[in-house]
Amino acid sequence: MLRQTLKTEGVNGLYRGVSAPITAVTPMFAVSFWSYDMGQRVVSYVANIPDEKKNSMSVGQLVIAGGLSAFPTVLIMAPSERIKCLLQIQANDKSKPPKYKSMMHCATSLHAEGGIRSIYKGTVITLARDIPGSMAYFGMYEFIKRQLSSWQGLDNPNELSFSAILTAGGFAGMACWGASMPMDVVKSRYQTHSNPNVSVLEVYQGLVREEGYSALVRGMRPALIRAFPANAACFFGMELSRKAMAFLD
């Protein structure tokens, strides 16, 4: 597939539909990490954990906090994913001229056709994908950090080296995609389906009937390969920013 894309579309084909996620990625991750912190506060409150013992939360509690982080983040994630998928689908269809000229044209066209509901089509299934994905994402990150801290004889995971942070972040990204890939496939098919009245269940049943269950994990290998460096860099940036702005606490 990589060779075919380069042959027919060149390097630009590798970045098809990337404008929407690039535009949304900064606010999305900002909201995601903020929501994770808010999720920890909610879990701490429910479990009666004092603020000074927040770092002693169990991995299970942090997994729940990660799941809670998906709720605010989906407000940015859902429309971004909808636009990205539509742009990618139309680029693959060479039988007719593209319907959308750009990311903004796609967004305004969707709004004109069906209002804000059209832009946010697939929000529920995006949330169904992102709750387990976020639980795996932050849970794996915290688990790996604690394991590396134990191996290095550190009492505080926040004292880990940046190479350890990169490692934990990379495995967190792989865990996220491993947990969310099947639902992501269904979500993308639903958000780009030609029938506006089709249900998620109908999309799932049609996908399995026509392509088999293996279609639910198609693309897993490149997703995992991409996830490691991308999320290693993401967590590296987050930890670096947190240390740089520690004086604000």
C-alpha positions as a Markdown table, in Angstrom:
| # | Residue | x | y | z |
|---|---|---|---|---|
| 1 | Met | 0.0 | 0.0 | 0.0 |
| 2 | Leu | 2.8 | 2.4 | 0.8 |
| 3 | Arg | 4.5 | 1.7 | -2.5 |
| 4 | Gln | 1.2 | 2.1 | -4.4 |
| 5 | Thr | 0.5 | 5.4 | -2.7 |
| 6 | Leu | 3.9 | 6.8 | -3.5 |
| 7 | Lys | 3.6 | 5.6 | -7.1 |
| 8 | Thr | 0.2 | 7.1 | -7.8 |
| 9 | Glu | 0.1 | 10.2 | -5.6 |
| 10 | Gly | 3.7 | 10.9 | -4.5 |
| 11 | Val | 4.7 | 12.0 | -1.1 |
| 12 | Asn | 1.7 | 14.2 | -0.8 |
| 13 | Gly | -0.5 | 11.2 | -0.8 |
| 14 | Leu | 1.0 | 10.1 | 2.6 |
| 15 | Tyr | -0.4 | 13.2 | 4.2 |
| 16 | Arg | -3.8 | 13.1 | 2.7 |
| 17 | Gly | -6.5 | 14.5 | 5.1 |
| 18 | Val | -3.9 | 15.5 | 7.6 |
| 19 | Ser | -4.9 | 19.2 | 7.8 |
| 20 | Ala | -7.9 | 18.5 | 10.1 |
| 21 | Pro | -6.0 | 16.4 | 12.7 |
| 22 | Ile | -3.0 | 18.9 | 12.6 |
| 23 | Thr | -5.3 | 21.8 | 13.2 |
| 24 | Ala | -7.0 | 20.0 | 16.1 |
| 25 | Val | -4.0 | 18.2 | 17.6 |
| 26 | Thr | -2.7 | 21.0 | 19.9 |
| 27 | Pro | -6.1 | 21.9 | 21.5 |
| 28 | Met | -7.0 | 18.2 | 21.5 |
| 29 | Phe | -4.0 | 17.1 | 23.5 |
| 30 | Ala | -4.2 | 20.1 | 25.7 |
| 31 | Val | -7.7 | 19.3 | 26.6 |
| 32 | Ser | -6.9 | 15.6 | 26.9 |
| 33 | Phe | -4.1 | 16.1 | 29.5 |
| 34 | Trp | -6.1 | 18.7 | 31.3 |
| 35 | Ser | -9.1 | 16.3 | 31.4 |
| 36 | Tyr | -6.8 | 13.5 | 32.7 |
| 37 | Asp | -5.8 | 15.8 | 35.6 |
| 38 | Met | -9.4 | 16.7 | 36.2 |
| 39 | Gly | -10.2 | 12.9 | 36.1 |
| 40 | Gln | -7.6 | 12.3 | 38.8 |
| 41 | Arg | -9.2 | 14.9 | 40.9 |
| 42 | Val | -12.6 | 13.3 | 40.5 |
| 43 | Val | -11.3 | 9.9 | 41.4 |
| 44 | Ser | -9.4 | 11.4 | 44.4 |
| 45 | Tyr | -12.5 | 13.0 | 45.6 |
| 46 | Val | -14.7 | 9.9 | 45.3 |
| 47 | Ala | -11.9 | 7.7 | 46.9 |
| 48 | Asn | -11.2 | 10.3 | 49.6 |
| 49 | Ile | -7.6 | 10.6 | 48.6 |
| 50 | Pro | -6.0 | 13.8 | 50.0 |
| 51 | Asp | -4.2 | 16.1 | 47.6 |
| 52 | Glu | -0.8 | 15.5 | 49.2 |
| 53 | Lys | -1.3 | 11.7 | 48.5 |
| 54 | Lys | -2.4 | 12.1 | 44.9 |
| 55 | Asn | 0.8 | 10.5 | 43.6 |
| 56 | Ser | -0.1 | 7.3 | 45.6 |
| 57 | Met | -3.2 | 6.6 | 43.4 |
| 58 | Ser | -3.3 | 3.0 | 42.1 |
| 59 | Val | -2.9 | 2.3 | 38.4 |
| 60 | Gly | -6.5 | 1.1 | 38.4 |
| 61 | Gln | -7.7 | 4.5 | 39.7 |
| 62 | Leu | -5.5 | 6.3 | 37.1 |
| 63 | Val | -7.1 | 4.1 | 34.4 |
| 64 | Ile | -10.5 | 5.3 | 35.5 |
| 65 | Ala | -9.2 | 8.9 | 35.4 |
| 66 | Gly | -8.0 | 8.3 | 31.8 |
| 67 | Gly | -11.4 | 7.1 | 30.8 |
| 68 | Leu | -13.0 | 10.2 | 32.2 |
| 69 | Ser | -10.6 | 12.3 | 30.1 |
| 70 | Ala | -12.3 | 11.2 | 26.9 |
| 71 | Phe | -15.5 | 13.1 | 27.6 |
| 72 | Pro | -14.2 | 16.7 | 27.2 |
| 73 | Thr | -11.8 | 15.7 | 24.5 |
| 74 | Val | -14.4 | 14.2 | 22.2 |
| 75 | Leu | -15.8 | 17.7 | 21.6 |
| 76 | Ile | -12.7 | 18.4 | 19.5 |
| 77 | Met | -12.0 | 14.9 | 18.4 |
| 78 | Ala | -15.3 | 14.0 | 16.8 |
| 79 | Pro | -15.5 | 16.8 | 14.2 |
| 80 | Ser | -11.8 | 16.6 | 13.5 |
| 81 | Glu | -12.2 | 12.8 | 12.7 |
| 82 | Arg | -15.3 | 13.4 | 10.7 |
| 83 | Ile | -13.6 | 15.9 | 8.4 |
| 84 | Lys | -10.4 | 13.9 | 8.2 |
| 85 | Cys | -12.2 | 10.8 | 7.1 |
| 86 | Leu | -14.3 | 12.5 | 4.5 |
| 87 | Leu | -11.2 | 14.2 | 2.9 |
| 88 | Gln | -9.4 | 10.9 | 2.8 |
| 89 | Ile | -12.3 | 9.0 | 1.3 |
| 90 | Gln | -12.8 | 11.5 | -1.5 |
| 91 | Ala | -9.1 | 11.5 | -2.4 |
| 92 | Asn | -9.4 | 7.7 | -2.9 |
| 93 | Asp | -12.4 | 8.0 | -5.2 |
| 94 | Lys | -11.0 | 8.9 | -8.6 |
| 95 | Ser | -14.3 | 8.4 | -10.4 |
| 96 | Lys | -15.6 | 11.9 | -9.7 |
| 97 | Pro | -14.2 | 15.3 | -8.8 |
| 98 | Pro | -13.6 | 16.0 | -5.1 |
| 99 | Lys | -16.6 | 17.4 | -3.3 |
| 100 | Tyr | -14.6 | 19.3 | -0.7 |
| 101 | Lys | -11.8 | 21.7 | -1.6 |
| 102 | Ser | -10.3 | 22.0 | 1.9 |
| 103 | Met | -10.8 | 21.3 | 5.5 |
| 104 | Met | -12.7 | 24.6 | 6.1 |
| 105 | His | -14.8 | 24.0 | 2.9 |
| 106 | Cys | -15.7 | 20.5 | 4.2 |
| 107 | Ala | -16.7 | 21.9 | 7.6 |
| 108 | Thr | -18.9 | 24.7 | 6.2 |
| 109 | Ser | -20.5 | 22.3 | 3.7 |
| 110 | Leu | -21.4 | 19.8 | 6.4 |
| 111 | His | -22.9 | 22.6 | 8.5 |
| 112 | Ala | -24.9 | 23.9 | 5.5 |
| 113 | Glu | -26.2 | 20.4 | 4.8 |
| 114 | Gly | -27.1 | 19.3 | 8.3 |
| 115 | Gly | -26.1 | 21.9 | 10.8 |
| 116 | Ile | -23.9 | 21.2 | 13.8 |
| 117 | Arg | -25.3 | 17.6 | 14.0 |
| 118 | Ser | -23.7 | 16.8 | 10.7 |
| 119 | Ile | -20.3 | 18.0 | 11.8 |
| 120 | Tyr | -20.6 | 16.0 | 15.0 |
| 121 | Lys | -21.9 | 12.9 | 13.4 |
| 122 | Gly | -20.3 | 9.9 | 15.1 |
| 123 | Thr | -19.7 | 11.6 | 18.4 |
| 124 | Val | -21.1 | 8.7 | 20.4 |
| 125 | Ile | -19.1 | 6.0 | 18.7 |
| 126 | Thr | -16.0 | 8.3 | 18.8 |
| 127 | Leu | -16.5 | 8.3 | 22.6 |
| 128 | Ala | -17.0 | 4.6 | 22.6 |
| 129 | Arg | -13.6 | 4.3 | 20.9 |
| 130 | Asp | -11.8 | 6.9 | 23.1 |
| 131 | Ile | -12.9 | 5.8 | 26.5 |
| 132 | Pro | -11.1 | 2.4 | 26.4 |
| 133 | Gly | -8.4 | 4.0 | 24.3 |
| 134 | Ser | -7.8 | 6.7 | 26.9 |
| 135 | Met | -7.9 | 4.1 | 29.7 |
| 136 | Ala | -5.2 | 2.1 | 28.0 |
| 137 | Tyr | -3.3 | 5.2 | 27.0 |
| 138 | Phe | -2.9 | 6.8 | 30.5 |
| 139 | Gly | -3.0 | 3.5 | 32.3 |
| 140 | Met | -0.1 | 2.0 | 30.3 |
| 141 | Tyr | 1.9 | 5.2 | 30.7 |
| 142 | Glu | 1.6 | 5.3 | 34.4 |
| 143 | Phe | 2.2 | 1.5 | 34.7 |
| 144 | Ile | 5.4 | 1.7 | 32.6 |
| 145 | Lys | 6.6 | 4.7 | 34.6 |
| 146 | Arg | 6.2 | 2.9 | 37.8 |
| 147 | Gln | 7.9 | -0.2 | 36.5 |
| 148 | Leu | 10.9 | 1.8 | 35.3 |
| 149 | Ser | 11.0 | 3.7 | 38.6 |
| 150 | Ser | 11.1 | 0.4 | 40.5 |
| 151 | Trp | 13.9 | -1.0 | 38.3 |
| 152 | Gln | 15.9 | 2.2 | 38.7 |
| 153 | Gly | 15.4 | 2.4 | 42.4 |
| 154 | Leu | 13.5 | 5.7 | 42.3 |
| 155 | Asp | 10.8 | 6.6 | 44.8 |
| 156 | Asn | 9.1 | 9.1 | 42.6 |
| 157 | Pro | 8.2 | 8.3 | 38.9 |
| 158 | Asn | 8.4 | 12.0 | 38.2 |
| 159 | Glu | 12.2 | 11.7 | 38.6 |
| 160 | Leu | 12.5 | 9.4 | 35.6 |
| 161 | Ser | 14.9 | 10.4 | 32.8 |
| 162 | Phe | 13.5 | 11.7 | 29.5 |
| 163 | Ser | 14.5 | 8.5 | 27.8 |
| 164 | Ala | 12.3 | 6.6 | 30.2 |
| 165 | Ile | 9.5 | 9.0 | 29.6 |
| 166 | Leu | 9.9 | 8.5 | 25.8 |
| 167 | Thr | 9.7 | 4.7 | 26.4 |
| 168 | Ala | 6.6 | 4.9 | 28.6 |
| 169 | Gly | 4.9 | 7.3 | 26.1 |
| 170 | Gly | 5.6 | 5.1 | 23.2 |
| 171 | Phe | 4.1 | 2.0 | 24.8 |
| 172 | Ala | 1.1 | 4.1 | 25.9 |
| 173 | Gly | 0.4 | 5.0 | 22.3 |
| 174 | Met | 0.6 | 1.4 | 21.2 |
| 175 | Ala | -1.7 | 0.3 | 24.0 |
| 176 | Cys | -4.2 | 3.0 | 23.0 |
| 177 | Trp | -4.4 | 1.9 | 19.4 |
| 178 | Gly | -4.5 | -1.7 | 20.4 |
| 179 | Ala | -7.6 | -1.1 | 22.5 |
| 180 | Ser | -9.4 | 1.3 | 20.1 |
| 181 | Met | -8.6 | 0.0 | 16.6 |
| 182 | Pro | -11.7 | -2.1 | 16.0 |
| 183 | Met | -14.0 | 0.7 | 17.1 |
| 184 | Asp | -12.0 | 3.2 | 15.1 |
| 185 | Val | -12.6 | 1.2 | 11.9 |
| 186 | Val | -16.4 | 1.1 | 12.5 |
| 187 | Lys | -16.4 | 4.8 | 13.4 |
| 188 | Ser | -14.6 | 5.8 | 10.2 |
| 189 | Arg | -17.0 | 3.7 | 8.1 |
| 190 | Tyr | -20.0 | 5.2 | 9.9 |
| 191 | Gln | -18.8 | 8.8 | 9.6 |
| 192 | Thr | -18.2 | 8.5 | 5.8 |
| 193 | His | -21.2 | 6.2 | 4.9 |
| 194 | Ser | -23.2 | 7.4 | 1.9 |
| 195 | Asn | -26.5 | 6.8 | 3.7 |
| 196 | Pro | -27.0 | 9.5 | 6.3 |
| 197 | Asn | -29.6 | 7.4 | 8.1 |
| 198 | Val | -27.5 | 4.2 | 8.5 |
| 199 | Ser | -27.0 | 3.1 | 12.1 |
| 200 | Val | -23.7 | 2.1 | 13.7 |
| 201 | Leu | -25.0 | -1.5 | 14.1 |
| 202 | Glu | -25.8 | -1.7 | 10.4 |
| 203 | Val | -22.3 | -0.4 | 9.5 |
| 204 | Tyr | -20.7 | -3.0 | 11.8 |
| 205 | Gln | -22.9 | -5.9 | 10.4 |
| 206 | Gly | -22.2 | -4.9 | 6.8 |
| 207 | Leu | -18.5 | -4.6 | 7.5 |
| 208 | Val | -18.2 | -8.1 | 9.1 |
| 209 | Arg | -20.5 | -9.7 | 6.5 |
| 210 | Glu | -18.6 | -8.3 | 3.5 |
| 211 | Glu | -15.0 | -8.2 | 4.8 |
| 212 | Gly | -14.9 | -10.5 | 7.8 |
| 213 | Tyr | -13.8 | -9.8 | 11.3 |
| 214 | Ser | -10.2 | -9.3 | 10.2 |
| 215 | Ala | -11.4 | -5.9 | 8.8 |
| 216 | Leu | -11.8 | -4.6 | 12.3 |
| 217 | Val | -8.0 | -4.8 | 12.9 |
| 218 | Arg | -6.9 | -3.9 | 9.3 |
| 219 | Gly | -4.1 | -1.4 | 9.5 |
| 220 | Met | -3.1 | -2.3 | 13.0 |
| 221 | Arg | 0.6 | -2.9 | 12.2 |
| 222 | Pro | 1.3 | 0.6 | 10.7 |
| 223 | Ala | -0.8 | 2.2 | 13.4 |
| 224 | Leu | 1.3 | 0.6 | 16.1 |
| 225 | Ile | 4.5 | 1.5 | 14.4 |
| 226 | Arg | 3.4 | 5.1 | 14.0 |
| 227 | Ala | 2.0 | 5.3 | 17.5 |
| 228 | Phe | 5.3 | 4.6 | 19.3 |
| 229 | Pro | 7.4 | 7.6 | 18.2 |
| 230 | Ala | 4.4 | 10.0 | 17.9 |
| 231 | Asn | 3.2 | 9.4 | 21.5 |
| 232 | Ala | 6.7 | 9.2 | 22.9 |
| 233 | Ala | 7.2 | 12.7 | 21.6 |
| 234 | Cys | 3.8 | 13.8 | 22.9 |
| 235 | Phe | 4.4 | 12.6 | 26.5 |
| 236 | Phe | 8.0 | 14.0 | 26.3 |
| 237 | Gly | 6.6 | 17.4 | 25.4 |
| 238 | Met | 4.0 | 17.2 | 28.1 |
| 239 | Glu | 6.5 | 16.3 | 30.9 |
| 240 | Leu | 8.9 | 19.0 | 29.6 |
| 241 | Ser | 6.2 | 21.6 | 29.7 |
| 242 | Arg | 5.0 | 20.5 | 33.1 |
| 243 | Lys | 8.6 | 20.9 | 34.5 |
| 244 | Ala | 9.1 | 24.2 | 32.8 |
| 245 | Met | 5.9 | 25.6 | 34.2 |
| 246 | Ala | 6.2 | 24.0 | 37.7 |
| 247 | Phe | 6.6 | 27.5 | 39.2 |
| 248 | Leu | 2.9 | 28.2 | 38.4 |
| 249 | Asp | 1.8 | 25.5 | 40.9 |
